[in-house]
Amino acid sequence: MTVSPVVTPVELRPRRTWFIIAALVAVGGVLAAAGVMLFVLRSGGDLGQRLTPGQVVTVHLSLAEEKMVWVKETGQSVPDVRCDASPVDGQEILEFRRVYLLSENVELNVDNERWRGLLTLSAGPAGRYDASCQTSGVGPAPTLSIGDPPRFYDARDTALGSLAAFGPASISVITGGVLAAVVAVRRGLHRARLRQQSADANHG
C-alpha cells in the first residue's frame, strides 16, 4: 500500500493570503456599489423659493440646468400647474421648456413636510427670468416652490446611476471569483507537484 506524501498548507504556493485578497476585491466592489446607490437615492434636490399661485419670483434658468417646480403635499389630489417665464434683463427668450413629470414619483422631505416634483423648467439663453405658476381646480391654493431637482429623478437617470453602481460591482465580484479560482487551481497543481517530488525522492 502506497501512502501519498503529506503536503502541509505552508508549503503550497500561492499562499492562502490570495484568497483573502480575492474576497476583499469582491467585497470592496459591493461596498462601492452600495455607496453609489446610496448617493443616487439620497441625491434629493432643493426647494429653493416658495411661492403661491400667481406670485412672480426671479430664478436663474438655462437649458443645461433645469429648475423643478415642487408642490407641498397635503393629502389632497395633486393640482394641475402651468408655469411661464419671461426674461428680466431684456434679452429675447429663444426657447422655453416645460417638462411634466407624469410618470415619475419625485419626492422631497424638508422639515417633516413632503413635497412632490411636478415639472421642470428650462430656458435659453441662460439668465434671470421672472417665473410664475398658475393652478387649476377647487380647494385651497397649494404651496409651490421653484428649486433644484434631484441629480437622479427620472427613469433614464436612475438606470444610468444603477448601471454606474452595479457595473463596477459585477466586475469586482467576477475578478475576485476568477482570482480565487486561479489560486485554487495553482495550489492544486503545486500540491500534486510536491507530492510527485516527494514520491520520487523516496524511491530514489
mmCIF file of C-alpha atoms in Angstrom:
data_model
loop_
_atom_site.group_PDB
_atom_site.id
_atom_site.type_symbol
_atom_site.label_atom_id
_atom_site.label_comp_id
_atom_site.label_asym_id
_atom_site.label_seq_id
_atom_site.Cartn_x
_atom_site.Cartn_y
_atom_site.Cartn_z
ATOM 1 C CA MET A 1 0.000 0.000 0.000
ATOM 2 C CA THR A 2 1.420 3.343 -1.086
ATOM 3 C CA VAL A 3 0.864 6.294 1.198
ATOM 4 C CA SER A 4 0.656 9.664 -0.526
ATOM 5 C CA PRO A 5 3.200 12.108 0.807
ATOM 6 C CA VAL A 6 1.693 14.680 3.133
ATOM 7 C CA VAL A 7 1.924 18.264 1.891
ATOM 8 C CA THR A 8 1.363 20.905 4.551
ATOM 9 C CA PRO A 9 -0.528 24.114 3.636
ATOM 10 C CA VAL A 10 2.572 26.152 4.481
ATOM 11 C CA GLU A 11 4.430 24.562 1.583
ATOM 12 C CA LEU A 12 1.808 25.398 -1.030
ATOM 13 C CA ARG A 13 2.059 28.340 -3.392
ATOM 14 C CA PRO A 14 0.361 30.728 -3.985
ATOM 15 C CA ARG A 15 -0.260 31.329 -0.295
ATOM 16 C CA ARG A 16 -3.768 31.319 1.171
ATOM 17 C CA THR A 17 -3.430 35.090 1.630
ATOM 18 C CA TRP A 18 -4.506 35.385 -2.006
ATOM 19 C CA PHE A 19 -7.936 34.005 -1.088
ATOM 20 C CA ILE A 20 -8.325 36.897 1.373
ATOM 21 C CA ILE A 21 -7.231 39.344 -1.330
ATOM 22 C CA ALA A 22 -9.807 37.886 -3.743
ATOM 23 C CA ALA A 23 -12.526 38.237 -1.114
ATOM 24 C CA LEU A 24 -11.508 41.837 -0.412
ATOM 25 C CA VAL A 25 -11.693 42.670 -4.121
ATOM 26 C CA ALA A 26 -15.245 41.294 -4.336
ATOM 27 C CA VAL A 27 -16.436 42.872 -1.083
ATOM 28 C CA GLY A 28 -14.822 46.196 -1.983
ATOM 29 C CA GLY A 29 -16.760 46.307 -5.242
ATOM 30 C CA VAL A 30 -20.050 45.531 -3.486
ATOM 31 C CA LEU A 31 -19.443 48.219 -0.847
ATOM 32 C CA ALA A 32 -18.569 50.741 -3.549
ATOM 33 C CA ALA A 33 -21.807 49.896 -5.372
ATOM 34 C CA ALA A 34 -23.778 50.319 -2.158
ATOM 35 C CA GLY A 35 -22.185 53.730 -1.676
ATOM 36 C CA VAL A 36 -23.072 54.811 -5.204
ATOM 37 C CA MET A 37 -26.679 53.629 -4.837
ATOM 38 C CA LEU A 38 -26.961 55.440 -1.500
ATOM 39 C CA PHE A 39 -25.758 58.588 -3.253
ATOM 40 C CA VAL A 40 -28.304 58.064 -6.038
ATOM 41 C CA LEU A 41 -31.192 57.549 -3.630
ATOM 42 C CA ARG A 42 -30.266 60.499 -1.412
ATOM 43 C CA SER A 43 -29.271 62.969 -4.103
ATOM 44 C CA GLY A 44 -32.522 64.830 -3.345
ATOM 45 C CA GLY A 45 -32.635 68.451 -4.676
ATOM 46 C CA ASP A 46 -33.620 71.691 -3.033
ATOM 47 C CA LEU A 47 -36.883 73.572 -2.596
ATOM 48 C CA GLY A 48 -35.494 76.983 -3.463
ATOM 49 C CA GLN A 49 -38.025 79.835 -3.446
ATOM 50 C CA ARG A 50 -41.522 79.200 -2.139
ATOM 51 C CA LEU A 51 -44.443 80.909 -3.843
ATOM 52 C CA THR A 52 -48.201 80.909 -4.112
ATOM 53 C CA PRO A 53 -50.101 80.566 -7.409
ATOM 54 C CA GLY A 54 -49.789 83.775 -9.397
ATOM 55 C CA GLN A 55 -46.816 85.076 -7.420
ATOM 56 C CA VAL A 56 -43.785 86.118 -9.505
ATOM 57 C CA VAL A 57 -40.297 85.060 -8.416
ATOM 58 C CA THR A 58 -36.948 85.604 -10.101
ATOM 59 C CA VAL A 59 -34.946 82.463 -10.888
ATOM 60 C CA HIS A 60 -31.929 81.620 -12.989
ATOM 61 C CA LEU A 61 -32.828 79.395 -15.922
ATOM 62 C CA SER A 62 -30.761 77.749 -18.611
ATOM 63 C CA LEU A 63 -31.164 74.846 -20.993
ATOM 64 C CA ALA A 64 -28.332 72.958 -19.293
ATOM 65 C CA GLU A 65 -29.625 73.195 -15.710
ATOM 66 C CA GLU A 66 -33.303 72.590 -15.058
ATOM 67 C CA LYS A 67 -35.340 74.030 -12.217
ATOM 68 C CA MET A 68 -38.045 71.929 -10.602
ATOM 69 C CA VAL A 69 -41.485 73.091 -9.510
ATOM 70 C CA TRP A 70 -42.463 71.431 -6.225
ATOM 71 C CA VAL A 71 -45.878 71.299 -4.536
ATOM 72 C CA LYS A 72 -46.391 70.735 -0.828
ATOM 73 C CA GLU A 73 -48.414 67.575 -0.279
ATOM 74 C CA THR A 74 -51.477 67.961 1.921
ATOM 75 C CA GLY A 75 -53.249 64.687 1.276
ATOM 76 C CA GLN A 76 -55.391 66.192 -1.449
ATOM 77 C CA SER A 77 -55.106 65.470 -5.144
ATOM 78 C CA VAL A 78 -52.119 66.969 -6.931
ATOM 79 C CA PRO A 79 -53.188 70.187 -8.695
ATOM 80 C CA ASP A 80 -52.711 70.963 -12.352
ATOM 81 C CA VAL A 81 -49.924 73.534 -12.604
ATOM 82 C CA ARG A 82 -48.828 75.657 -15.548
ATOM 83 C CA CYS A 83 -45.754 77.859 -15.302
ATOM 84 C CA ASP A 84 -44.411 80.613 -17.539
ATOM 85 C CA ALA A 85 -41.260 82.712 -17.555
ATOM 86 C CA SER A 86 -40.092 85.971 -19.079
ATOM 87 C CA PRO A 87 -36.559 87.429 -19.195
ATOM 88 C CA VAL A 88 -35.622 90.009 -16.583
ATOM 89 C CA ASP A 89 -32.619 91.613 -18.275
ATOM 90 C CA GLY A 90 -34.324 92.457 -21.542
ATOM 91 C CA GLN A 91 -32.839 89.635 -23.601
ATOM 92 C CA GLU A 92 -35.040 87.767 -26.029
ATOM 93 C CA ILE A 93 -36.145 84.321 -24.892
ATOM 94 C CA LEU A 94 -35.240 81.822 -27.589
ATOM 95 C CA GLU A 95 -36.539 78.647 -26.024
ATOM 96 C CA PHE A 96 -38.666 77.755 -23.017
ATOM 97 C CA ARG A 97 -39.291 74.191 -21.913
ATOM 98 C CA ARG A 98 -41.856 72.745 -19.513
ATOM 99 C CA VAL A 99 -41.487 69.032 -18.875
ATOM 100 C CA TYR A 100 -44.252 67.464 -16.776
ATOM 101 C CA LEU A 101 -43.307 64.531 -14.563
ATOM 102 C CA LEU A 102 -46.391 62.491 -15.362
ATOM 103 C CA SER A 103 -44.865 59.063 -14.806
ATOM 104 C CA GLU A 104 -42.226 59.962 -12.214
ATOM 105 C CA ASN A 105 -42.656 59.891 -8.443
ATOM 106 C CA VAL A 106 -40.211 62.546 -7.284
ATOM 107 C CA GLU A 107 -40.473 63.401 -3.594
ATOM 108 C CA LEU A 108 -38.560 65.571 -1.142
ATOM 109 C CA ASN A 109 -38.831 65.706 2.652
ATOM 110 C CA VAL A 110 -37.974 69.030 4.284
ATOM 111 C CA ASP A 111 -38.700 69.797 7.949
ATOM 112 C CA ASN A 112 -41.182 66.906 8.149
ATOM 113 C CA GLU A 113 -43.015 68.240 5.093
ATOM 114 C CA ARG A 114 -43.448 66.175 1.959
ATOM 115 C CA TRP A 115 -43.044 67.840 -1.408
ATOM 116 C CA ARG A 116 -43.669 66.379 -4.816
ATOM 117 C CA GLY A 117 -41.962 67.368 -8.062
ATOM 118 C CA LEU A 118 -44.491 68.386 -10.691
ATOM 119 C CA LEU A 119 -42.490 69.670 -13.648
ATOM 120 C CA THR A 120 -39.142 71.058 -14.697
ATOM 121 C CA LEU A 121 -38.424 74.430 -16.284
ATOM 122 C CA SER A 122 -35.536 75.446 -18.523
ATOM 123 C CA ALA A 123 -34.942 78.335 -20.892
ATOM 124 C CA GLY A 124 -32.395 79.791 -23.263
ATOM 125 C CA PRO A 125 -30.360 81.845 -23.286
ATOM 126 C CA ALA A 126 -29.208 81.383 -19.700
ATOM 127 C CA GLY A 127 -30.110 84.246 -17.431
ATOM 128 C CA ARG A 128 -32.545 85.625 -14.890
ATOM 129 C CA TYR A 129 -36.233 85.077 -15.515
ATOM 130 C CA ASP A 130 -39.437 86.111 -13.799
ATOM 131 C CA ALA A 131 -41.384 82.897 -13.288
ATOM 132 C CA SER A 132 -44.947 82.402 -12.116
ATOM 133 C CA CYS A 133 -47.223 79.396 -11.827
ATOM 134 C CA GLN A 134 -50.988 79.073 -12.044
ATOM 135 C CA THR A 135 -53.075 76.186 -10.727
ATOM 136 C CA SER A 136 -56.500 74.944 -11.676
ATOM 137 C CA GLY A 137 -59.072 73.171 -9.568
ATOM 138 C CA VAL A 138 -61.117 73.850 -6.486
ATOM 139 C CA GLY A 139 -59.946 73.985 -2.901
ATOM 140 C CA PRO A 140 -57.231 75.916 -1.059
ATOM 141 C CA ALA A 141 -54.354 77.293 -3.124
ATOM 142 C CA PRO A 142 -51.376 74.911 -2.881
ATOM 143 C CA THR A 143 -47.935 75.959 -1.673
ATOM 144 C CA LEU A 144 -45.423 75.781 -4.501
ATOM 145 C CA SER A 145 -41.679 76.138 -4.751
ATOM 146 C CA ILE A 146 -39.161 76.523 -7.570
ATOM 147 C CA GLY A 147 -35.856 74.913 -6.722
ATOM 148 C CA ASP A 148 -33.343 72.353 -7.861
ATOM 149 C CA PRO A 149 -34.261 68.835 -8.996
ATOM 150 C CA PRO A 150 -32.520 65.737 -7.638
ATOM 151 C CA ARG A 151 -29.432 64.614 -9.525
ATOM 152 C CA PHE A 152 -31.308 61.455 -10.491
ATOM 153 C CA TYR A 153 -35.065 61.719 -10.756
ATOM 154 C CA ASP A 154 -36.292 60.152 -13.999
ATOM 155 C CA ALA A 155 -36.148 56.551 -15.190
ATOM 156 C CA ARG A 156 -33.216 57.133 -17.555
ATOM 157 C CA ASP A 157 -31.019 58.863 -14.977
ATOM 158 C CA THR A 158 -31.870 56.281 -12.329
ATOM 159 C CA ALA A 159 -30.971 53.484 -14.750
ATOM 160 C CA LEU A 160 -27.657 55.173 -15.536
ATOM 161 C CA GLY A 161 -26.945 55.601 -11.838
ATOM 162 C CA SER A 162 -27.749 51.950 -11.182
ATOM 163 C CA LEU A 163 -25.525 50.890 -14.065
ATOM 164 C CA ALA A 164 -22.725 53.041 -12.687
ATOM 165 C CA ALA A 165 -23.125 51.252 -9.357
ATOM 166 C CA PHE A 166 -23.621 47.631 -10.392
ATOM 167 C CA GLY A 167 -21.221 47.647 -13.347
ATOM 168 C CA PRO A 168 -18.045 48.023 -11.255
ATOM 169 C CA ALA A 169 -19.538 45.804 -8.549
ATOM 170 C CA SER A 170 -20.109 42.980 -11.037
ATOM 171 C CA ILE A 171 -16.585 43.379 -12.395
ATOM 172 C CA SER A 172 -15.152 43.265 -8.858
ATOM 173 C CA VAL A 173 -17.119 40.145 -7.924
ATOM 174 C CA ILE A 174 -16.116 38.391 -11.156
ATOM 175 C CA THR A 175 -12.487 39.453 -10.712
ATOM 176 C CA GLY A 176 -12.463 38.191 -7.129
ATOM 177 C CA GLY A 177 -14.036 34.896 -8.181
ATOM 178 C CA VAL A 178 -11.589 34.374 -11.053
ATOM 179 C CA LEU A 179 -8.651 35.241 -8.796
ATOM 180 C CA ALA A 180 -9.822 32.738 -6.166
ATOM 181 C CA ALA A 181 -10.295 30.052 -8.828
ATOM 182 C CA VAL A 182 -6.829 30.652 -10.293
ATOM 183 C CA VAL A 183 -5.252 30.491 -6.838
ATOM 184 C CA ALA A 184 -7.111 27.249 -6.050
ATOM 185 C CA VAL A 185 -6.009 25.642 -9.335
ATOM 186 C CA ARG A 186 -2.392 26.708 -8.917
ATOM 187 C CA ARG A 187 -2.327 25.442 -5.324
ATOM 188 C CA GLY A 188 -3.753 22.132 -6.509
ATOM 189 C CA LEU A 189 -1.094 21.819 -9.201
ATOM 190 C CA HIS A 190 1.617 22.777 -6.729
ATOM 191 C CA ARG A 191 0.338 20.175 -4.250
ATOM 192 C CA ALA A 192 0.472 17.481 -6.949
ATOM 193 C CA ARG A 193 3.979 18.558 -7.967
ATOM 194 C CA LEU A 194 5.243 18.497 -4.370
ATOM 195 C CA ARG A 195 3.774 15.025 -3.843
ATOM 196 C CA GLN A 196 5.429 13.779 -7.005
ATOM 197 C CA GLN A 197 8.767 15.249 -5.962
ATOM 198 C CA SER A 198 8.440 13.678 -2.500
ATOM 199 C CA ALA A 199 7.496 10.333 -4.039
ATOM 200 C CA ASP A 200 10.481 10.462 -6.439
ATOM 201 C CA ALA A 201 12.811 11.306 -3.548
ATOM 202 C CA ASN A 202 11.521 8.335 -1.509
ATOM 203 C CA HIS A 203 12.074 5.973 -4.429
ATOM 204 C CA GLY A 204 15.478 7.386 -5.278
#
